[in-house]
Amino acid sequence: MRNFPILAVAALFLLAACHHVEPYGPVPTQDQLAWQDMDMYAFIHYSMNTYTDQEWGFGNEDPALFNPSDLDCRQWARVCKQAGMKGIIFTAKHHCGFCMWPSAYTEYSVKNAPWKDGKGDVVRELADACREEGLKFAVYLSPWDRNYAEYGQPEYITYFRNQLRELLTNYGDIFEVWFDGANGGDGWYGGANETRRIDKYYYDWPETYRLIRELQPHCVIWGDNANRADLRWVGTEAGNVGETNWSTMPSEGQAGYAMLHYGVEDGDVWCPGETNTSIRPGWFYHETENAHVKSLSKLMDTYYKSVGRNSTLLLNFPVAPNGRIHPTDSLRGIALKKMIDEVFKENLVDKARVSHKGLVTTISFRRPTDFNRFVAEEDIALGQRVKKFTLEALVDGEWQPLTDELAEDGDGLTTIGHRRIICFPTVKASKLRFTIVDTKAEPVIKKIGLYLAPALTADIPNSGEKRSSGLHIFFSSPTQMLMDWDTEQTVTGFRYLPPQDGTNGTITHYTLWGSTNWRDWKKLASGEFSNIVNNPIWQNLTFPATKVRMLKFDADRLASGERMGYDDVEVVTAE
Ligand code: FUL
């Protein structure tokens, strides 16, 4: 039996009566607890894609392209530190297979790039920079490898584990390993240029997990959706987890969106959700997205919907081709940290009287006080217990219910877990009443907080873009969109926003043509919209300025369905 100290400091108390409380249901390991306490850490996406302006490389990109002029891992670490990130997870190998460290098991790595005459090691430089800044370090190693000739065969699994061993033995402590769920499909595969499918047994994850435990016993594993690891994806890359968010999951079986997004109340293992999203629309750097770095209010919203919903926030900063994080992204990240500090700088509960009666906690102020944020934290070391609660404010002698203004599902206030933040419009109240109305076992609340967030007036505008007007759109077939104007235009780009309500009609492979006379068509762009299913954001095509009067957009392949779908398209024209 464990003993838990009953602390009686303001804002830190147990709702349970003063006795030892037994753990209830699945509980986190010490490593899962330490991971959850990190709250926010960074992803860094940087690879060959940075030089080919892609989200997914095909695997045949030339290592000669990797020659950054100014690669500075210390700059990345400094930016992440100032943005409040407690660690960095780095794309040591993305789907293209190019290794950012000089692996002994492949020629497709930095050792054959012109950067530092092939003597460089980005993983090493970043691991060292993290240590200097007091950040933890972790690796993303893509299981899908579009370069490797034997991908799909047992030989590849040996190769993959050899690489994992290199990363987990040569670079100090690793706090997490991230195995991307995107797996199998078309690729270069040593020149085979074909589509390869794999099944869920291919990787034999249990064996790989055993290797990780042996090499890095304190590392947490972010796993695929069928083999339960230490952490789970939250089912979206948009930057939010469910308001109801259980850290428990069934130990076995494929998890669909709902299980990933909300967790499973009666799950038999502890498997908390990690919310991953990028500070820009894409994961890799694209110059066309420089004006689309997320606003401070969007980032705050993401924070409330991840860290404030019993999750962590894994926020991606892409590195630009010069080898540095772009100034817009770094300033925005730092602004996020400043705003979080500002919102949570003073816990008003410290100035109030706190009383408990059963499952009702009342916070009383000497005089009416303004607040707009409520925070509660369960002692999750004892398990996650609270199912439902209410908040009421006493305003001018009347109790008013407070609701979550960021709520999406209308179920009221549900789970708490590691930390729950409820946002509501400012009230001036003399009391706040927090009532736990449904719980799996005696609740153990270790902290409550009330705060007054300042109004967010400082959103930094992104520079505008010029888009064409007077564009007519029609379809000549279920997979071909035609666009024309009344007058000739000089076009330099095309943007496609896939359907936002599901994958039906989402275009994964495309060709875009331009013409001035409907007869002679010039190919302006063709290829793959990588990762469009998991991250259905604006897709940006750029090409040399071309005079056209009409455009033809062919859906060469759809993710599902028969008819191309779109929520919006835009054509970018020259000044
Ligand atoms: C996805 C990948 O396919 C993306 O390229 C990116 O790495 C993201 C974090 O995970 O599944």
XYZ file of N, CA and C and ligand atoms in Angstrom, residues 43 45 55-56 94-95 140 178 180-182 237 276 283-284 531 534, ligand 1:
62
model
N 7.906 19.434 -31.295
C 8.247 18.557 -32.392
C 9.119 19.398 -33.300
N 10.179 19.166 -37.256
C 10.164 18.475 -38.538
C 11.191 19.139 -39.451
N 5.591 17.469 -48.035
C 5.230 16.971 -46.705
C 5.689 15.518 -46.549
N 5.656 14.771 -47.638
C 6.148 13.391 -47.630
C 7.106 13.220 -48.797
N 12.177 10.598 -41.423
C 10.769 10.712 -41.827
C 10.484 9.647 -42.879
N 9.268 9.670 -43.454
C 8.872 8.587 -44.366
C 9.823 8.419 -45.565
N 11.737 10.768 -33.328
C 10.689 10.270 -34.229
C 11.436 9.412 -35.239
N 8.653 8.061 -31.018
C 7.405 8.383 -31.747
C 7.378 7.577 -33.027
N 5.306 6.869 -36.185
C 4.187 7.392 -36.963
C 3.250 6.298 -37.453
N 1.953 6.651 -37.430
C 0.936 5.691 -37.858
C 0.803 5.572 -39.374
N 1.351 6.530 -40.142
C 1.240 6.455 -41.610
C 2.182 5.356 -42.092
N -4.869 15.821 -35.996
C -3.663 16.661 -35.937
C -4.055 18.131 -35.830
N -0.899 16.302 -30.751
C 0.155 16.825 -31.624
C -0.417 17.694 -32.724
N 3.544 20.222 -41.512
C 4.561 19.796 -40.537
C 5.949 20.268 -40.950
N 6.188 20.283 -42.268
C 7.487 20.769 -42.760
C 7.363 22.225 -43.189
N -0.121 13.362 -46.655
C -0.709 13.487 -45.307
C -2.025 14.257 -45.293
N -4.910 12.720 -42.781
C -4.797 13.012 -41.345
C -4.771 14.506 -41.046
C 1.849 12.098 -39.647
C 2.933 12.081 -40.734
O 2.487 11.425 -41.886
C 3.267 13.531 -40.945
O 4.134 13.719 -42.029
C 3.840 14.097 -39.670
O 5.096 13.523 -39.395
C 2.866 13.868 -38.500
C 3.410 14.253 -37.174
O 2.450 12.539 -38.445
O 1.189 10.943 -39.491
